[in-house]
Amino acid sequence: MSDILKSSRRAFLRGSVAAAAGAVTAGAARAATPDPLITEVQDWASGLGQGVDEVPYGLPIEFESDVIRRNVEWLTADTISSINFTPIHALDGTITPQGCAFERHHSGAIELKKEDYRLMINGLVDRPLVFTYADLERFPRENHVYFCECAANTGMEWAGAQLNGAQFTHGMIHNMEYTGVPLRSLLNEAGLSGETAGKWVYVEGADASSNGRSIPLEKALDDVLVAFKANGEALRKEHGYPVRLVVPGWEGNMWIKWLRRIEVLDQPVESREETSKYTDTLADGTSRKWTWVMDAKSVITSPSPQMPITHGPGPLVVTGMAWTGHGRITRVDVSRDGGKSWETARLSQEGGNKALVRFYLDTDWDGGEMLLQARAMDETGYVQPTKSQLRDVRGENSIYHNNCIQTWHVKSNGVAENVEVS
Amino acid sequence: MSKFPKAALFVGAGAGIAATAGLAITLADRFVTPMPATAPTIAFQIPGGGAPAAEVIPAATEVAEQAGLAEPADVPQAGAAASAPEAPVMKMAAAQGLTDSRLGLGRPALEAEIAAWDVDILPDGTGLPEGSGDVWTGEEVFAEQCAACHGDFAEGVGNWPTLAGGWDTLDRKDPVKTVGSYWPYLSTVWDYVHRSMPFGAAQTLSDDEVYAITAYILYSNDIVDEDFTLSHENFLEVEMPNAAGFIVDDRAEAEYAQWRAEPCMENCKDSVEITMRATVLDVTPDQAGAAEDPPAVEKATVEETEAVEEAEAVVPAALDAELVAAGERVFRKCKSCHQVGEGAKNRTGPALNGIVGHPAGAIDGFSYSKALKQAGEDGLIWTEEDLKAFLAKPRDYLQGTKMSFSGLRKEADQAAVVEYLKSFAEE
């Protein structure tokens, strides 16, 4: 194996081939000389570490400083109305830490105190109500793990392979455990009379964009959650502190942050976010609207362009994540030859309802080139399509809901690249 | 601590429909007329339920909250244990849609509160306030409030949205989606401009201004003539060109039907060719660790010495009153993001009192772009010349600045704004 291979990951991250990598990784198979990390007493084995009062709330250790959200500057006009990407390439398991979970704002992340928080329910209800944050805490609570995916995730890849990294192609997603009150409980409190069919709730945020969206009342009464905790702690500012809406399985734009109002209506509002945006233009120029559900999708997070293989042939862990807005992921297949043949990967746990699942293919790499792909299946029998299958139906002008099979070209030196294959 | 009693309460509440129905009627009455705090409350006495009345939330506190008299105090939190299992009452709700098992939480929303927040406009015009605005007024307001991002003719600046044009592009590569070519409802325009624009100063436009801006956007799209006045009365008469251009999600028929099938596992295709590579495009952001590799601000660094020298040379000079007045007019373009003068605060952009001669990226409490912060740390001072150069083309002058303004083309305008800003020296 060449030095380039040994240091490729670090070189990639630091933008320099000169990075010191050699000695440590080289010792994998057989050490010629004793490893000083073992034979010499290291500072950390002799001196003292940090006291318990130094970091009241901890951040990841400095050596992980490259595992951060990143944005793509050319995508949007301004970082205040923009999006960044979860470093999914460097994460494992299923839960996304809040601090690196992607953000999407339309008027920036606002600061709203719990004391200043009000939630109004009005419209076609028996009693229009106003709740404080403290009121919400008195309703029976539930905990659920759900994925939240922006409808535009992988949107830049419609026309062809563009961004070289799983973080950028698939990082508009996170998966957290939410604590909150079912929206149903709040609507019940305000009182609904008559038919639910044909009715809608309009939900909006307290920020300047308001980001209003219309949701059919059936969904609102089904599994929508008014959440105030994620992964056990308060929501982060950038995810809607103190209260956001969780709309399981549906596009992230509907997960209203800084939720301030829920209005029951007999028609959709047809707001900006559900007409001019988040609609899918087909080849003939007509556009689909109300495309809320996120279809089954998967991606290999390692190896991937930001996670080259840094060891030689032999044992290799191929891993990635899969999710579906239709319920549970039941199976993920992996191909090493660009889709000619497939083998079924191992799910690390049973797929949760509308939650992300982790898969592994524990394999033996022969050091040859691979065209790595993953293909998810969900409990409805839906099989994740190829990009050409999607294009055959929708053309190339869609932006949202690109759930195509992704291909990474892994070269014999371990470096991976985002490619499109026939 | 409160886990067991509360769980018991919910078991009780869910124990029988008859019990919960009775509870609801009592609570409903309380919303109509706030009950005196001393009123006996039977709301939480649950016949046949397992919860002793003593375990129930104190009624007086409850009623006081309903009447909006008190913030919830140290009342035991219902369901305080996050691990509490789904309460039976919730399962009941899930199975039957809704029950009448209300908890009596929240308070009635007042009419004035609903009026303040419920401002959405429906496609049928519901919610539109009385008012009107014509194209020409709209052009003026648009130039002042919108053109910095959307262009004088709604053509869009940089990556900001294009609002006009794009006809007949929806079935071509890279369709241009504008109000004229794409938006199906005019109500959406009014609603969004009124609620969320201008960027950084939402909810500052009057209703008539919103009518006028909407009229101008329609005019820019050739949907109405130049003498058109839009009002709540003729609002629904405007025909949006792409109103019929949308279909409801048909993935179930068009896609799911064919993609719900057992997938191929072996010999799925004869050959595989790489048809496109991301690295050829080279549009992926640099991924060096943020901490170790701050973005380069070469221009500012190079000019550091020069800038400091110039700054020292700045002496208070008599202001050109005429130029200040001209600057005040030009500054309208900046006002959606910047405040200046007495009581100026940071908004989308920093407050600008004393900015001339001030170190860059250093107004207290404003969250600057990395680029501008770095430029300040490298010694950039906002001399008149630097400010003018910045104002001419902000993003050319300082790559990475958050300031989205495209720039003041005329040198006279640049000079006027700087003179105007000079008139607000820091206290």
Short mmCIF file of C-alpha atoms in Angstrom, two decimals, chain B residues 129-407:
data_model
loop_
_atom_site.label_atom_id
_atom_site.label_comp_id
_atom_site.label_asym_id
_atom_site.label_seq_id
_atom_site.Cartn_x
_atom_site.Cartn_y
_atom_site.Cartn_z
CA PRO B 129 -58.29 43.64 4.42
CA GLU B 130 -59.96 46.57 2.70
CA GLY B 131 -57.50 48.59 0.71
CA SER B 132 -55.91 49.19 -2.67
CA GLY B 133 -52.69 50.10 -4.43
CA ASP B 134 -51.77 50.98 -8.00
CA VAL B 135 -48.88 49.93 -10.22
CA TRP B 136 -47.04 53.26 -10.07
CA THR B 137 -47.16 53.50 -6.29
CA GLY B 138 -46.09 49.89 -6.31
CA GLU B 139 -43.07 50.68 -8.44
CA GLU B 140 -41.92 53.31 -5.96
CA VAL B 141 -42.44 51.10 -2.93
CA PHE B 142 -40.83 48.17 -4.72
CA ALA B 143 -37.75 50.23 -5.62
CA GLU B 144 -37.38 51.25 -2.02
CA GLN B 145 -38.27 48.04 -0.23
CA CYS B 146 -37.72 45.14 -2.59
CA ALA B 147 -35.36 46.03 -5.43
CA ALA B 148 -32.15 45.53 -3.46
CA CYS B 149 -32.73 41.78 -3.65
CA HIS B 150 -35.33 41.34 -6.36
CA GLY B 151 -34.05 43.94 -8.84
CA ASP B 152 -35.74 47.10 -10.09
CA PHE B 153 -37.84 45.08 -12.50
CA ALA B 154 -38.39 42.08 -10.23
CA GLU B 155 -35.75 40.28 -12.28
CA GLY B 156 -33.83 39.13 -9.17
CA VAL B 157 -30.34 40.02 -7.99
CA GLY B 158 -27.75 37.28 -7.64
CA ASN B 159 -29.28 34.24 -6.01
CA TRP B 160 -32.31 36.15 -4.73
CA PRO B 161 -35.66 35.11 -6.18
CA THR B 162 -36.67 36.29 -9.63
CA LEU B 163 -40.27 37.46 -9.45
CA ALA B 164 -41.01 38.24 -13.08
CA GLY B 165 -40.62 36.55 -16.44
CA GLY B 166 -39.93 32.89 -17.07
CA TRP B 167 -42.98 32.31 -19.24
CA ASP B 168 -42.95 29.06 -21.20
CA THR B 169 -39.92 27.74 -19.36
CA LEU B 170 -41.56 25.19 -17.08
CA ASP B 171 -41.15 22.30 -19.51
CA ARG B 172 -37.58 23.20 -20.38
CA LYS B 173 -34.31 22.57 -18.64
CA ASP B 174 -33.86 24.87 -15.62
CA PRO B 175 -37.35 26.36 -15.55
CA VAL B 176 -37.63 29.93 -14.26
CA LYS B 177 -40.34 29.91 -11.62
CA THR B 178 -41.74 33.37 -10.99
CA VAL B 179 -45.00 34.82 -9.76
CA GLY B 180 -46.03 35.13 -13.40
CA SER B 181 -44.78 31.83 -14.71
CA TYR B 182 -45.44 29.59 -11.72
CA TRP B 183 -47.44 30.86 -8.73
CA PRO B 184 -51.01 29.56 -8.96
CA TYR B 185 -52.70 31.97 -6.53
CA LEU B 186 -52.44 35.72 -6.14
CA SER B 187 -53.46 35.35 -2.49
CA THR B 188 -50.08 33.72 -1.88
CA VAL B 189 -48.26 36.84 -3.07
CA TRP B 190 -50.26 39.18 -0.87
CA ASP B 191 -50.03 36.84 2.11
CA TYR B 192 -46.28 36.37 1.84
CA VAL B 193 -45.35 39.99 1.13
CA HIS B 194 -47.59 41.13 3.95
CA ARG B 195 -46.39 38.55 6.47
CA SER B 196 -42.73 38.04 5.68
CA MET B 197 -41.33 40.81 3.50
CA PRO B 198 -39.16 42.83 3.26
CA PHE B 199 -36.43 40.43 4.34
CA GLY B 200 -35.28 41.63 7.74
CA ALA B 201 -38.21 43.98 8.27
CA ALA B 202 -41.27 41.78 8.01
CA GLN B 203 -44.68 43.15 8.95
CA THR B 204 -43.68 46.77 8.42
CA LEU B 205 -45.60 47.37 5.19
CA SER B 206 -49.06 48.91 5.27
CA ASP B 207 -51.94 47.03 3.66
CA ASP B 208 -52.08 49.55 0.82
CA GLU B 209 -48.36 49.17 0.23
CA VAL B 210 -48.84 45.42 -0.03
CA TYR B 211 -51.61 45.95 -2.57
CA ALA B 212 -49.34 48.32 -4.49
CA ILE B 213 -46.35 45.95 -4.46
CA THR B 214 -48.59 43.09 -5.56
CA ALA B 215 -49.94 45.24 -8.37
CA TYR B 216 -46.39 46.10 -9.47
CA ILE B 217 -45.33 42.45 -9.47
CA LEU B 218 -48.37 41.64 -11.62
CA TYR B 219 -47.42 44.48 -13.95
CA SER B 220 -43.81 43.27 -14.14
CA ASN B 221 -45.24 39.97 -15.29
CA ASP B 222 -47.47 41.57 -17.94
CA ILE B 223 -50.53 40.26 -16.15
CA VAL B 224 -52.04 43.73 -15.69
CA ASP B 225 -51.64 47.10 -17.46
CA GLU B 226 -49.75 50.08 -16.12
CA ASP B 227 -52.93 51.89 -15.05
CA PHE B 228 -54.11 48.97 -12.93
CA THR B 229 -55.16 49.37 -9.31
CA LEU B 230 -55.44 46.24 -7.18
CA SER B 231 -57.93 46.20 -4.33
CA HIS B 232 -59.79 43.76 -2.14
CA GLU B 233 -62.72 44.19 -4.50
CA ASN B 234 -61.08 43.14 -7.77
CA PHE B 235 -58.52 40.80 -6.24
CA LEU B 236 -60.20 37.60 -7.43
CA GLU B 237 -60.56 38.91 -10.98
CA VAL B 238 -56.84 38.62 -11.61
CA GLU B 239 -56.07 35.44 -13.54
CA MET B 240 -52.80 33.77 -12.68
CA PRO B 241 -51.25 32.24 -15.83
CA ASN B 242 -50.18 28.96 -14.20
CA ALA B 243 -53.29 28.44 -12.06
CA ALA B 244 -54.06 25.19 -13.88
CA GLY B 245 -50.47 24.00 -13.84
CA PHE B 246 -50.65 21.83 -10.71
CA ILE B 247 -51.81 18.31 -9.99
CA VAL B 248 -52.20 16.65 -6.62
CA ASP B 249 -49.42 14.19 -5.72
CA ASP B 250 -49.91 11.15 -7.94
CA ARG B 251 -46.90 9.12 -6.84
CA ALA B 252 -49.13 6.29 -5.64
CA GLU B 253 -50.29 5.62 -9.20
CA ALA B 254 -47.33 6.89 -11.21
CA GLU B 255 -44.55 5.42 -9.10
CA TYR B 256 -45.46 3.18 -6.17
CA ALA B 257 -47.48 0.85 -8.35
CA GLN B 258 -44.38 -0.06 -10.37
CA TRP B 259 -41.74 0.17 -7.65
CA ARG B 260 -43.39 -2.14 -5.16
CA ALA B 261 -41.92 -5.34 -6.54
CA GLU B 262 -39.31 -7.88 -5.49
CA PRO B 263 -36.00 -6.41 -6.63
CA CYS B 264 -33.37 -8.11 -8.79
CA MET B 265 -30.40 -9.58 -6.89
CA GLU B 266 -28.20 -11.23 -9.58
CA ASN B 267 -27.28 -10.33 -13.18
CA CYS B 268 -29.41 -7.21 -13.01
CA LYS B 269 -27.66 -5.53 -15.94
CA ASP B 270 -25.08 -6.45 -18.53
CA SER B 271 -22.69 -3.60 -18.08
CA VAL B 272 -22.17 -0.54 -15.92
CA GLU B 273 -20.49 2.63 -17.14
CA ILE B 274 -19.67 5.76 -15.17
CA THR B 275 -21.53 8.54 -16.98
CA MET B 276 -20.69 11.51 -14.77
CA ARG B 277 -18.28 12.45 -12.00
CA ALA B 278 -18.78 15.06 -9.28
CA THR B 279 -15.11 16.02 -9.20
CA VAL B 280 -15.26 17.20 -12.80
CA LEU B 281 -17.65 19.95 -11.74
CA ASP B 282 -15.59 20.86 -8.68
CA VAL B 283 -18.42 22.61 -6.84
CA THR B 284 -17.96 20.91 -3.48
CA PRO B 285 -17.04 23.31 -0.70
CA ASP B 286 -13.59 23.16 0.79
CA GLN B 287 -13.77 20.99 3.87
CA ALA B 288 -10.80 22.02 5.93
CA GLY B 289 -11.61 22.10 9.65
CA ALA B 290 -13.20 25.45 10.33
CA ALA B 291 -11.06 26.17 13.35
CA GLU B 292 -7.74 25.57 11.69
CA ASP B 293 -8.41 27.22 8.38
CA PRO B 294 -10.37 30.45 8.53
CA PRO B 295 -11.47 31.82 5.16
CA ALA B 296 -8.86 33.98 3.52
CA VAL B 297 -9.52 37.69 3.40
CA GLU B 298 -6.58 38.66 1.34
CA LYS B 299 -7.80 42.01 0.21
CA ALA B 300 -8.39 43.28 3.69
CA THR B 301 -5.07 41.95 4.95
CA VAL B 302 -3.09 43.50 2.16
CA GLU B 303 -4.64 46.88 2.77
CA GLU B 304 -4.21 46.70 6.48
CA THR B 305 -1.40 49.18 6.89
CA GLU B 306 -2.83 51.59 4.43
CA ALA B 307 -6.23 51.46 6.08
CA VAL B 308 -4.91 52.17 9.53
CA GLU B 309 -2.94 55.12 8.25
CA GLU B 310 -5.95 56.53 6.50
CA ALA B 311 -8.06 56.06 9.56
CA GLU B 312 -5.66 58.11 11.59
CA ALA B 313 -5.93 60.82 9.04
CA VAL B 314 -9.68 61.10 9.46
CA VAL B 315 -10.43 64.38 11.14
CA PRO B 316 -13.88 65.70 11.90
CA ALA B 317 -14.74 67.92 8.96
CA ALA B 318 -17.77 70.03 8.31
CA LEU B 319 -20.52 67.98 6.76
CA ASP B 320 -21.95 68.83 3.37
CA ALA B 321 -25.61 69.32 4.28
CA GLU B 322 -26.83 68.80 0.74
CA LEU B 323 -24.90 65.59 0.43
CA VAL B 324 -26.21 64.41 3.79
CA ALA B 325 -29.75 64.99 2.58
CA ALA B 326 -29.06 63.11 -0.64
CA GLY B 327 -27.54 60.33 1.41
CA GLU B 328 -30.61 60.08 3.55
CA ARG B 329 -32.66 59.41 0.43
CA VAL B 330 -30.27 56.77 -0.88
CA PHE B 331 -30.08 55.21 2.57
CA ARG B 332 -33.71 54.08 2.20
CA LYS B 333 -32.28 51.17 0.27
CA CYS B 334 -30.31 50.19 3.35
CA LYS B 335 -33.08 50.69 5.87
CA SER B 336 -34.65 47.28 5.59
CA CYS B 337 -31.51 45.89 7.20
CA HIS B 338 -29.70 48.80 8.92
CA GLN B 339 -30.70 51.32 11.52
CA VAL B 340 -28.86 54.55 12.22
CA GLY B 341 -29.52 57.48 14.53
CA GLU B 342 -30.90 57.69 18.02
CA GLY B 343 -31.82 54.31 19.47
CA ALA B 344 -30.50 52.43 16.43
CA LYS B 345 -30.27 48.71 17.02
CA ASN B 346 -28.72 45.81 15.21
CA ARG B 347 -31.20 44.28 12.78
CA THR B 348 -30.37 42.09 9.81
CA GLY B 349 -27.35 44.35 9.53
CA PRO B 350 -25.47 46.13 12.31
CA ALA B 351 -26.49 49.53 13.66
CA LEU B 352 -24.39 52.14 11.87
CA ASN B 353 -23.84 54.97 14.35
CA GLY B 354 -20.21 56.01 14.21
CA ILE B 355 -19.39 53.49 11.49
CA VAL B 356 -17.15 55.87 9.53
CA GLY B 357 -13.68 55.46 10.99
CA HIS B 358 -14.79 52.46 13.04
CA PRO B 359 -12.92 49.14 12.90
CA ALA B 360 -14.71 46.68 10.61
CA GLY B 361 -16.71 43.82 12.03
CA ALA B 362 -16.76 45.34 15.48
CA ILE B 363 -20.21 46.79 16.21
CA ASP B 364 -21.22 45.40 19.58
CA GLY B 365 -23.55 42.48 19.61
CA PHE B 366 -23.80 41.96 15.87
CA SER B 367 -23.09 38.53 14.50
CA TYR B 368 -20.80 39.20 11.53
CA SER B 369 -19.72 36.89 8.76
CA LYS B 370 -16.43 35.16 9.38
CA ALA B 371 -14.98 37.17 6.53
CA LEU B 372 -15.85 40.56 7.95
CA LYS B 373 -14.82 39.60 11.46
CA GLN B 374 -11.50 38.42 10.14
CA ALA B 375 -11.04 41.60 8.12
CA GLY B 376 -11.63 43.61 11.30
CA GLU B 377 -9.17 41.50 13.23
CA ASP B 378 -6.70 42.05 10.44
CA GLY B 379 -7.06 45.76 10.97
CA LEU B 380 -9.62 46.94 8.43
CA ILE B 381 -11.01 50.34 9.40
CA TRP B 382 -14.08 51.76 7.65
CA THR B 383 -12.54 54.83 6.15
CA GLU B 384 -14.65 56.81 3.73
CA GLU B 385 -12.82 55.30 0.80
CA ASP B 386 -13.18 51.75 2.06
CA LEU B 387 -16.85 52.23 2.80
CA LYS B 388 -17.44 53.60 -0.69
CA ALA B 389 -15.60 50.68 -2.25
CA PHE B 390 -17.59 48.27 -0.09
CA LEU B 391 -20.89 49.93 -0.96
CA ALA B 392 -20.10 49.83 -4.67
CA LYS B 393 -20.05 46.03 -4.73
CA PRO B 394 -20.06 44.50 -1.27
CA ARG B 395 -19.40 40.96 -2.35
CA ASP B 396 -16.55 41.87 -4.65
CA TYR B 397 -14.95 44.00 -1.98
CA LEU B 398 -15.23 41.38 0.72
CA GLN B 399 -15.89 37.85 -0.32
CA GLY B 400 -17.99 36.06 2.26
CA THR B 401 -19.80 39.11 3.63
CA LYS B 402 -23.35 38.46 4.77
CA MET B 403 -24.52 41.76 3.33
CA SER B 404 -26.78 40.70 0.51
CA PHE B 405 -27.17 44.17 -1.01
CA SER B 406 -25.91 44.15 -4.57
CA GLY B 407 -24.31 47.58 -4.39
#
